[in-house]
CSV table of C-alpha atoms and ligand atoms in Angstrom, one decimal:
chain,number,residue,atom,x,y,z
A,173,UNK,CA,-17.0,-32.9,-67.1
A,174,UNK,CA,-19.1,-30.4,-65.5
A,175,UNK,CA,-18.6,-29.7,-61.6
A,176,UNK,CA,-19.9,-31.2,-59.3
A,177,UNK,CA,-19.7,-30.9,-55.7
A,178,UNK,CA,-17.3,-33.1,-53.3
A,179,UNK,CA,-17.9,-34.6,-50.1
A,180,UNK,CA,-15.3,-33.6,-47.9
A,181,UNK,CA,-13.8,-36.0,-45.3
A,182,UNK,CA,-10.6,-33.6,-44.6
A,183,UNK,CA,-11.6,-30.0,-43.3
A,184,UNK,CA,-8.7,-28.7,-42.5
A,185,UNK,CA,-8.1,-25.2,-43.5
A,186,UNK,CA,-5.6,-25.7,-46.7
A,187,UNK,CA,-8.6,-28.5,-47.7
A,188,UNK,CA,-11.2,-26.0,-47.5
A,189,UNK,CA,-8.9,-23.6,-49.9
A,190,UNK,CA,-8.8,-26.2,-52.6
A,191,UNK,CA,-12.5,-27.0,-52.0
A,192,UNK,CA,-13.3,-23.6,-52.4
A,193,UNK,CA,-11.1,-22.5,-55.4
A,194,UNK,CA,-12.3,-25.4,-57.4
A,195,UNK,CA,-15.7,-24.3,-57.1
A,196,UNK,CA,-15.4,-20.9,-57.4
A,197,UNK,CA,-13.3,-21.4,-60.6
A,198,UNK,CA,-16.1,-23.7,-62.3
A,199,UNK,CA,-18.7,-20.6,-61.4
A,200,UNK,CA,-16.0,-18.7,-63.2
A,201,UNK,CA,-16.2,-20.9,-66.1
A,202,UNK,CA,-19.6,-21.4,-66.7
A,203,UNK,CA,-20.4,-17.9,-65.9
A,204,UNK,CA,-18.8,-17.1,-69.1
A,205,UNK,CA,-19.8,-19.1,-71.0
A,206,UNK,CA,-23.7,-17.9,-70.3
A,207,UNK,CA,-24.6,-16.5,-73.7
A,208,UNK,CA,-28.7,-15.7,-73.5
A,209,UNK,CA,-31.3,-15.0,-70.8
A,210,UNK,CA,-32.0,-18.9,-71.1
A,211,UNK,CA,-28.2,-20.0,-70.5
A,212,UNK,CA,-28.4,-17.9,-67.4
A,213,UNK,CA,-31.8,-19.1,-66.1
A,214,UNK,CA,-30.0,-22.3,-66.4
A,215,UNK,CA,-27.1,-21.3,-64.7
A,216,UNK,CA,-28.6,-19.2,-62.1
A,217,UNK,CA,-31.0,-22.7,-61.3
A,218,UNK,CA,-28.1,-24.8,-61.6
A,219,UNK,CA,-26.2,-22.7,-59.1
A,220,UNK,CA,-29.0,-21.2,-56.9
A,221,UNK,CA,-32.2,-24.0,-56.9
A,222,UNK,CA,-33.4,-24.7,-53.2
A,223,UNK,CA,-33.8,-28.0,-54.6
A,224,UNK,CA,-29.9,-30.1,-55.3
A,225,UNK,CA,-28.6,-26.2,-57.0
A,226,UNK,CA,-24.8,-26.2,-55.9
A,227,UNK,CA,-25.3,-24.3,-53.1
A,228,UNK,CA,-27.8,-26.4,-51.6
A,229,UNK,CA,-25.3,-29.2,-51.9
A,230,UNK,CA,-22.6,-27.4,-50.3
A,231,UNK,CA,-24.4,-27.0,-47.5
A,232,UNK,CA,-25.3,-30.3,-47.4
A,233,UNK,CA,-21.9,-32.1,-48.1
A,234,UNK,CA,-19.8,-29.5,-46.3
A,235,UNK,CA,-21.2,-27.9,-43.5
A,236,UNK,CA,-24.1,-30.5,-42.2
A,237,UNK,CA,-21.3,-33.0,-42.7
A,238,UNK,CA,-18.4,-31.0,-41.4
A,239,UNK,CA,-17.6,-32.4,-37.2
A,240,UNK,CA,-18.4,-29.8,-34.4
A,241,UNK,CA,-15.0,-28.6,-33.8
A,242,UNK,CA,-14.7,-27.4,-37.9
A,243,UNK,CA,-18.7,-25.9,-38.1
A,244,UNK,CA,-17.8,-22.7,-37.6
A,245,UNK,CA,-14.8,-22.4,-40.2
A,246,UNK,CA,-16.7,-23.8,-42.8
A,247,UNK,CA,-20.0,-22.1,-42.4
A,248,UNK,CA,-17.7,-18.8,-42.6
A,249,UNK,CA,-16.8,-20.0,-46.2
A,250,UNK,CA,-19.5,-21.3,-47.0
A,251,UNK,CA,-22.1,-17.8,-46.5
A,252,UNK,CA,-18.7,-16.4,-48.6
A,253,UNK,CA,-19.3,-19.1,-51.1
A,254,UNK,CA,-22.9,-17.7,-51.3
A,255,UNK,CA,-21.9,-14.3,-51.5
A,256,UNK,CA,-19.4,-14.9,-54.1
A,257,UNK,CA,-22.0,-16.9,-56.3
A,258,UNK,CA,-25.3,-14.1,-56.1
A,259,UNK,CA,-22.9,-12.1,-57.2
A,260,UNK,CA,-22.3,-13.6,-60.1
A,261,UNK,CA,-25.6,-14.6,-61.1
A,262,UNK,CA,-26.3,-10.8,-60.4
A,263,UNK,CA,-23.0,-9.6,-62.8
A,264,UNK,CA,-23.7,-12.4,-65.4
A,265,UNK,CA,-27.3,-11.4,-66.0
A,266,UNK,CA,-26.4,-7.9,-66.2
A,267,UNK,CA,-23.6,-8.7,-68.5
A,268,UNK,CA,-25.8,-10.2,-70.9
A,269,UNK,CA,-28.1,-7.2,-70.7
A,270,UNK,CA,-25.6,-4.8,-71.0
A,271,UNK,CA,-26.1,-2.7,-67.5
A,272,UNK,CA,-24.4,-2.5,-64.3
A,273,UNK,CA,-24.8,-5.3,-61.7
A,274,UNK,CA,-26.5,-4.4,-58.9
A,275,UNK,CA,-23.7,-5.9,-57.0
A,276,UNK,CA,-21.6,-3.2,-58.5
A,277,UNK,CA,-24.4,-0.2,-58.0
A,278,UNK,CA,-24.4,-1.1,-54.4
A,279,UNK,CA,-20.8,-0.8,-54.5
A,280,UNK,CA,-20.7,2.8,-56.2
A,281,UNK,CA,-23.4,4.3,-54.7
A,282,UNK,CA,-23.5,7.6,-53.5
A,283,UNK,CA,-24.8,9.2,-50.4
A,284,UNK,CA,-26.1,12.5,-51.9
A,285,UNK,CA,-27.2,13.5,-48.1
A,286,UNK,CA,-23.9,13.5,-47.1
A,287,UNK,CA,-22.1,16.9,-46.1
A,288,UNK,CA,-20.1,17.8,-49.3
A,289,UNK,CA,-15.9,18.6,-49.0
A,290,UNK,CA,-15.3,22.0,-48.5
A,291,UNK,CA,-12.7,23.7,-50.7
A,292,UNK,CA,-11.4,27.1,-49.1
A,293,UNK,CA,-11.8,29.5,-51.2
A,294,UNK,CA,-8.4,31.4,-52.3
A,295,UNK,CA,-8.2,35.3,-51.6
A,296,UNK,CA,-6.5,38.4,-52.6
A,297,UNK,CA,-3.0,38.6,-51.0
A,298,UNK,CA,-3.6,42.0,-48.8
A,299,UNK,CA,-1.0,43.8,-51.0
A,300,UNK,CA,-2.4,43.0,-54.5
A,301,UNK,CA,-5.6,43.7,-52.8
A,302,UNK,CA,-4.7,47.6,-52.2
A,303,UNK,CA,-3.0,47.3,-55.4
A,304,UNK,CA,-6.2,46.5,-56.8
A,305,UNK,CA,-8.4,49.4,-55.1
A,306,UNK,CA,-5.6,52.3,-55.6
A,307,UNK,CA,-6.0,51.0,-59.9
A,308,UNK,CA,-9.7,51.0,-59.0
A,309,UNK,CA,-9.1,55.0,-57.3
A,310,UNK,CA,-8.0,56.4,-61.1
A,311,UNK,CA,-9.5,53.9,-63.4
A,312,UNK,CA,-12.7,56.0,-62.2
A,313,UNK,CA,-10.7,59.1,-63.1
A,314,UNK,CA,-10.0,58.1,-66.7
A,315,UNK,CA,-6.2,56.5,-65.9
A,316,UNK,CA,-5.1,53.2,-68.1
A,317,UNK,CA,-3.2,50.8,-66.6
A,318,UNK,CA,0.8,50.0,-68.3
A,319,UNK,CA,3.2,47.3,-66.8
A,320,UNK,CA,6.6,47.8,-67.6
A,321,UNK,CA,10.1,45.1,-67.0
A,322,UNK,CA,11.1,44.7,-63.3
A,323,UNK,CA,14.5,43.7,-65.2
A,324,UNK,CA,15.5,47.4,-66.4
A,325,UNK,CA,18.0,49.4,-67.9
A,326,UNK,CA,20.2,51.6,-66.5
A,327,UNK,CA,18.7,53.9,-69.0
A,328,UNK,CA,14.6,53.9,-68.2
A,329,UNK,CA,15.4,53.3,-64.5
A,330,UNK,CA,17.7,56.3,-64.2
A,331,UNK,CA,19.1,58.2,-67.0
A,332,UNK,CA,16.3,59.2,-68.9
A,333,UNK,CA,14.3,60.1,-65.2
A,334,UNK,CA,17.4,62.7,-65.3
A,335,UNK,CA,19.4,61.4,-63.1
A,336,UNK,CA,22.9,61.7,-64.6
A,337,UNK,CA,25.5,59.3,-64.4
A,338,UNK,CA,27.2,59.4,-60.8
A,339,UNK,CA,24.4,62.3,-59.3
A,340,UNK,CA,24.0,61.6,-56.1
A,341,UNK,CA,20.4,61.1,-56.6
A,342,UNK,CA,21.4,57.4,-57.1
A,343,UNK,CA,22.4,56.8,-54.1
A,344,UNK,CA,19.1,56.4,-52.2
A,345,UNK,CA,18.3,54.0,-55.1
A,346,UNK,CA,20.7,51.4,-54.7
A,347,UNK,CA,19.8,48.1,-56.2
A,348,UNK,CA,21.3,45.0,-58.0
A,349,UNK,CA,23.0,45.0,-61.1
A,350,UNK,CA,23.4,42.3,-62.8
A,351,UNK,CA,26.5,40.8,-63.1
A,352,UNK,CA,29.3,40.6,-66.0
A,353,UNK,CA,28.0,43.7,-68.0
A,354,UNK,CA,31.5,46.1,-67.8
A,355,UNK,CA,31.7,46.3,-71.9
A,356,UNK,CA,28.4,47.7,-72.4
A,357,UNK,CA,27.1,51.2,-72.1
A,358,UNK,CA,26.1,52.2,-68.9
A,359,UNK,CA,22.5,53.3,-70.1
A,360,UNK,CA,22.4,49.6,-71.4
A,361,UNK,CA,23.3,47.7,-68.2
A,362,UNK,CA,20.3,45.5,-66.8
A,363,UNK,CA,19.5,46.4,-63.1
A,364,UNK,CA,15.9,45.1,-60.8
A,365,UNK,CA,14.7,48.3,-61.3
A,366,UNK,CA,14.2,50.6,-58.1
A,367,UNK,CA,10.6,52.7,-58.9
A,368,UNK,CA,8.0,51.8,-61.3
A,369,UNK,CA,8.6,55.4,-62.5
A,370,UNK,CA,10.5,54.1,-66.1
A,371,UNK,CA,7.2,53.1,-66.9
A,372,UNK,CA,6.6,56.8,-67.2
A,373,UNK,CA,9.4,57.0,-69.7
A,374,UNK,CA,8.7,54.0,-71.3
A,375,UNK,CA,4.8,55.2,-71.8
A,376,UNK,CA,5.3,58.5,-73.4
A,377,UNK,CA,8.5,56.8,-76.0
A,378,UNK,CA,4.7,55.0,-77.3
A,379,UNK,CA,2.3,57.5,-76.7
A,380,UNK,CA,1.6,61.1,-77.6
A,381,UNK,CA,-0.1,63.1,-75.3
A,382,UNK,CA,-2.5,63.3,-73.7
A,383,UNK,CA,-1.3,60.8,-71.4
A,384,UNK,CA,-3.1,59.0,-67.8
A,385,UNK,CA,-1.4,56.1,-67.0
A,386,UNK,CA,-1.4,54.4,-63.7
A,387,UNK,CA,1.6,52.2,-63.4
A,388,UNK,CA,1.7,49.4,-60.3
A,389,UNK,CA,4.4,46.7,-59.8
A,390,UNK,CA,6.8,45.3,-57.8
A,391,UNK,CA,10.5,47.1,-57.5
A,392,UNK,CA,13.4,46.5,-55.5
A,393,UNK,CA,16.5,48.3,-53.3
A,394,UNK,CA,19.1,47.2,-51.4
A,395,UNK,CA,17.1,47.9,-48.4
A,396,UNK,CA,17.8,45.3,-45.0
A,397,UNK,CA,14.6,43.9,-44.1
A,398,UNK,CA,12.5,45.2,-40.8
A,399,UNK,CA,9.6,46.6,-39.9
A,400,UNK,CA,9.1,48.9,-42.2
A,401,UNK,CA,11.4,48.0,-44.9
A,402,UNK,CA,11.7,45.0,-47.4
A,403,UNK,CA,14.1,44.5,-50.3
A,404,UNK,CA,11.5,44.1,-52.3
A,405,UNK,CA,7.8,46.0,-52.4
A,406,UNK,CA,5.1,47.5,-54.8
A,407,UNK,CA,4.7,51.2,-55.7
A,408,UNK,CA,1.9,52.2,-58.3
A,409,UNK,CA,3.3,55.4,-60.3
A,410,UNK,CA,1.0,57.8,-61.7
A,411,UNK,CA,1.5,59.9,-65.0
A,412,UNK,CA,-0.7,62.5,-66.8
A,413,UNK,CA,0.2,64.6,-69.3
A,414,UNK,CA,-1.4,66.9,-71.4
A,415,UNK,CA,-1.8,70.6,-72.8
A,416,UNK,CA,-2.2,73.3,-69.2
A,417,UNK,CA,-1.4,71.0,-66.6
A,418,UNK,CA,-0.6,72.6,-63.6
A,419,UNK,CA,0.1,71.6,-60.0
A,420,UNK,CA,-3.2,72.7,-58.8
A,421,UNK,CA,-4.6,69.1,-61.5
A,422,UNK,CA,-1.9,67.2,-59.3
A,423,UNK,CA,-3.3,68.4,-55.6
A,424,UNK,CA,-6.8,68.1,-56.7
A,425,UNK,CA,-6.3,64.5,-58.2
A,426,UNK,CA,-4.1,63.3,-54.9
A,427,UNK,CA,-6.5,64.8,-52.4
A,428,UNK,CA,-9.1,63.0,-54.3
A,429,UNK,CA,-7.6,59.5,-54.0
A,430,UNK,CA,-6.2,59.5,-50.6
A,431,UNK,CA,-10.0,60.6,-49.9
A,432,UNK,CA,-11.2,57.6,-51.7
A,433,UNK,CA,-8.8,55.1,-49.7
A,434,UNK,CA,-8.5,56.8,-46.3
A,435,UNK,CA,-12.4,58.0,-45.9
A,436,UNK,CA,-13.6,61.9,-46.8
A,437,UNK,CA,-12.5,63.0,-44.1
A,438,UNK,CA,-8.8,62.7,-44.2
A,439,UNK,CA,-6.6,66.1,-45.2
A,440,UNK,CA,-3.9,66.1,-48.1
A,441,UNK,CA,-0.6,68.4,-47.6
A,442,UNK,CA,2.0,69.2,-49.8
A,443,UNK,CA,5.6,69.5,-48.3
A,444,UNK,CA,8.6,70.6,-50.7
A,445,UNK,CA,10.8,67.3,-51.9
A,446,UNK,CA,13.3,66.5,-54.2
A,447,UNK,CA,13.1,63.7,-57.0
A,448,UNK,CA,15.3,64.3,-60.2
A,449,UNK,CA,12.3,63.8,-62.5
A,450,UNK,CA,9.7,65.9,-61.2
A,451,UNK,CA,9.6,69.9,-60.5
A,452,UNK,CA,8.6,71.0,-58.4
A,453,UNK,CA,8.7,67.9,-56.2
A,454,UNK,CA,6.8,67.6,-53.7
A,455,UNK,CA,5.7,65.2,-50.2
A,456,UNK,CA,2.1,64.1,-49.4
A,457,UNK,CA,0.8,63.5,-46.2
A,458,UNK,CA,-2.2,62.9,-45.3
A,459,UNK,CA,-3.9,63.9,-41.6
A,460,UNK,CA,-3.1,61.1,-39.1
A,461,UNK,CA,-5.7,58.6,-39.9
A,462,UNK,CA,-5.4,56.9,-35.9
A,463,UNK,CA,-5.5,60.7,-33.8
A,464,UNK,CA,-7.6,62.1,-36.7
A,465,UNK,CA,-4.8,64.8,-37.1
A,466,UNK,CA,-4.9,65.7,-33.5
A,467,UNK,CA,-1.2,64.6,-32.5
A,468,UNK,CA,-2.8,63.1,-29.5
A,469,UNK,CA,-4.6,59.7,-28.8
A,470,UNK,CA,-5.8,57.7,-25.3
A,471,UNK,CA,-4.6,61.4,-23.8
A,472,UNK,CA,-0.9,60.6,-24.5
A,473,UNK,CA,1.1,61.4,-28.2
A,474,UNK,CA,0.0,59.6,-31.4
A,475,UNK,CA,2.6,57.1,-32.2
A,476,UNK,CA,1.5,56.3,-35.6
A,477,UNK,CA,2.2,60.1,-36.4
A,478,UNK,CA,4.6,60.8,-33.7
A,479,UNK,CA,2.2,63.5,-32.8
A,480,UNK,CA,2.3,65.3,-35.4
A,481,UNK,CA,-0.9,64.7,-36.8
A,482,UNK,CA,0.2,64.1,-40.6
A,483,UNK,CA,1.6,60.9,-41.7
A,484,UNK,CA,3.9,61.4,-45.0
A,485,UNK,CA,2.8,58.7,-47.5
A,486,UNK,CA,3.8,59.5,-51.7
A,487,UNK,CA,6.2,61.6,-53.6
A,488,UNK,CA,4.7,63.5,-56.9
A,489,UNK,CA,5.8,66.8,-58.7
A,490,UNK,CA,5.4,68.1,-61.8
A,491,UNK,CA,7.3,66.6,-64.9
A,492,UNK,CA,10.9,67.8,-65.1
A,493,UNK,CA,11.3,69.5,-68.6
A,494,UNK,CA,14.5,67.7,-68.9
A,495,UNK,CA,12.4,63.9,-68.9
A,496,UNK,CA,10.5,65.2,-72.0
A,497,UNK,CA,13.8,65.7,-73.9
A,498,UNK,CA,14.1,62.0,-73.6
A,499,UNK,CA,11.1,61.6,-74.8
A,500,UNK,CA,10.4,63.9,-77.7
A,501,UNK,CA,7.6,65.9,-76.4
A,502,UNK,CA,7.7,69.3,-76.6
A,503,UNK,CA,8.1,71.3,-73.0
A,504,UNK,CA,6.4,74.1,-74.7
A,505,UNK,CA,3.4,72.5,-75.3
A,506,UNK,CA,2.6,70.2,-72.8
A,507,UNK,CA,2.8,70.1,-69.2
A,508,UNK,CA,2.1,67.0,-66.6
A,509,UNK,CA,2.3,65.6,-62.9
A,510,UNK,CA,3.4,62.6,-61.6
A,511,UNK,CA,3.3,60.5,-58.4
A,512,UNK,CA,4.5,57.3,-56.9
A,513,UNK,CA,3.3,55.7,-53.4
A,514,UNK,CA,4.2,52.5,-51.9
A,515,UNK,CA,1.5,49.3,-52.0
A,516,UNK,CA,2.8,48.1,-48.6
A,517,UNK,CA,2.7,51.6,-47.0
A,518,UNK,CA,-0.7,51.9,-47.7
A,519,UNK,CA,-2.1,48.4,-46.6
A,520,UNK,CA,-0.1,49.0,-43.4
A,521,UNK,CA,-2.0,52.3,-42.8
A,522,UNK,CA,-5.5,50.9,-43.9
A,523,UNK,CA,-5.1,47.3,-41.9
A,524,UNK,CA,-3.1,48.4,-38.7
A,525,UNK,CA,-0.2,46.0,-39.4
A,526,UNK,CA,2.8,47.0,-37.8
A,527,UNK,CA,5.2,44.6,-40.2
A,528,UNK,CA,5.9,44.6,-43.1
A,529,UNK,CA,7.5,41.4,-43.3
A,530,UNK,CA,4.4,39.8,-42.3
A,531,UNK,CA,3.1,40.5,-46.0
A,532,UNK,CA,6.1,38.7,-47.5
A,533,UNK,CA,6.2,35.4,-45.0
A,534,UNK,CA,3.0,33.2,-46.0
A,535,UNK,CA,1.4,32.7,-42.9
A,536,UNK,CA,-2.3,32.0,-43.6
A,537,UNK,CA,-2.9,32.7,-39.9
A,538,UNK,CA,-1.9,36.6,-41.3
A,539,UNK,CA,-3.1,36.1,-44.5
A,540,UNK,CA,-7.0,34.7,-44.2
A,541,UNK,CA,-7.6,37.9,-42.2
A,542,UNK,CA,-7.7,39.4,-45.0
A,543,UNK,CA,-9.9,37.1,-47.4
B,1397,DAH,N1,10.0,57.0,-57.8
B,1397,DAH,C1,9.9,57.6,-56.5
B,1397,DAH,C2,10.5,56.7,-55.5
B,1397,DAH,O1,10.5,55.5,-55.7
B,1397,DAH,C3,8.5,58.0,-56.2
B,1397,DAH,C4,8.0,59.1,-57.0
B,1397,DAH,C5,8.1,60.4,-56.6
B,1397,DAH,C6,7.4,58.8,-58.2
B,1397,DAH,C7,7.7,61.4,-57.3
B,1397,DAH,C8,7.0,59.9,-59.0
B,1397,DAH,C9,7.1,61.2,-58.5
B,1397,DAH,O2,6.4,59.7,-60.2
B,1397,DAH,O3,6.7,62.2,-59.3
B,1397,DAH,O4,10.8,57.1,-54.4
């Protein structure tokens, strides 16, 4: 028996309900079974006619017939009703077509004009960022880039940088070892290694001169954390190596790139150091960059130099003789430089930031200043 439309006498809410789910589950049904564009002309009529359609009908038998007090319930459902079946007139047709409805491309559409979602755009963290432009300083000059293990051996972080078992040297590179390794060599024990400067060693073991090699990465000492220290930081180590390389090479190159990061007008000095690998060993500082080398600012002392004027920023020296026995080149024929500076030291100096902490806590408020 096809459906046909009740006249109500109870309208009461559950007796709406059943009204209602009867007829929307014979739309249901015959929906489906609408085949061709003539079964759904038939069905749409059937549904939709002005004339005795089942719509027309419930309006009739249900709300003209429904008493005062129930009129606004049921002409609720009822302009549902109506909703429910132009719909699927609308979805059958387009199912026999094989489209979307345009029930459903109302549903889905777009507003193109609307303002898009913003996705903030990532940046450089400030220290891979100076990383980044001290690599850029001697790529111009010709230098390659080598990473080397921040897990090291005794061996490449130490020994073979001549610093002997037990020399004191060692002490102002204290680190952590890992744990458990008594029955092996020393030279084989595994350690966070404290420079990037076994990349040196490890770079001339596979290549024969002539070497420039630009080493950055991230080392670590047993350092407590303040202002200007962390347990863990960046250095970039420098390496070049060739036939007649003398220190003169090494002051022109530095004074070069501490021109390229600080501006042209900054001044390089060399003070006498001490690093096991490198000798002559030498300090770098560069003219106070916030009194311009005056010692004095806002007619008091510079503090950033403590009024000296020079601000002491990377070790370098000439290649120890000794390293190249490690590494089977020849002292007689070849001669090189090295140098090693800190990333954070650096980016401190160039930004103004007076912790070094805040590079290492992940505040965005810090961070985006940078981006
Ligand atoms: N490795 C040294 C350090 O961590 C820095 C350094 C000094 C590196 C002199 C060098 C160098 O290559 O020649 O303190």
């Amino acid at each position: 028996m096809p459906y046909s439309v009740p006249k109500l006498t109870d309208f009461s809410s559950a007796a709406l309900d059943a009204a209602a789910g009867e007829l929307l589950f014979a739309l249901e049904q015959e929906s489906s079974a609408v085949s061709s564009e003539n079964d759904w002309k038939n069905f749409r009529d059937r549904w939709m006619a002005r004339k005795n359609g089942v719509l027309t009908q419930v309006n009739d038998l249900w709300l003209k017939a429904a008493p005062k007090d129930a009129k606004r319930e049921v002409g609720q459902r009822v302009n549902e009703l109506k909703a429910k079946v132009e719909r699927s007139v609308d979805a059958t047709l387009a199912r026999i077509q094989g489209g979307p409805s345009s029930a459903r491309l109302a549903d889905e559409r777009v507003d193109v004009t609307l303002p898009g979602i913003r996705r903030p755009l990532g940046a450089q963290h400030p220290v891979i960022k100076t990383m980044n432009e001290i690599i850029g300083v001697f790529r111009n000059l010709g230098y390659s880039v080598e990473e080397g293990p921040e897990i090291e051996t005794d061996y490449y972080n130490f020994e073979a940088l001549n610093f002997p078992p037990n020399h004191p040297a060692r002490d102002t590179q204290d680190t952590l070892f890992i744990a458990g390794q008594d029955s092996k060599p020393l030279r084989d024990r595994l350690l966070l290694r404290t420079h990037t400067s076994p990349v040196q060693i490890r770079t001339m073991e596979k290549m024969k001169p002539p070497v420039r090699v630009i080493c950055p990465g991230k080392v670590h000492r047993n350092d407590a954390p303040d202002a200007t220290h962390s347990p863990i930081f960046h250095q970039v180590e420098g390496l070049a190596v060739d036939t007649n390389i003398t220190f003169c090479d090494l002051k022109g190159t530095l004074d070069h790139a501490m021109k390229a990061l600080f501006g042209s007008s900054v001044k390089t000095r060399f003070y006498p150091s001490f690093f096991p690998f490198t000798e002559p060993s030498a300090d770098v500082q560069i003219s106070c960059i916030f009194c311009g080398g005056t010692g004095t600012r806002d007619g008091g002392p510079c503090r950033n130099c403590k009024a000296s004027g020079w601000i002491e920023l990377l070790g370098c020296g000439m290649v120890d003789p000794n390293v190249y026995g490690f590494v089977d080149y020849d002292p007689k024929k070849v001669s090189g430089f090295a140098f090693g500076m800190g990333v954070e030291r650096i980016a401190i100096l160039k930004y103004g930031v007076d912790d070094i902490q805040l590079f290492f806590n992940g505040d965005v408020r810090f961070l985006e200043q940078f981006a």
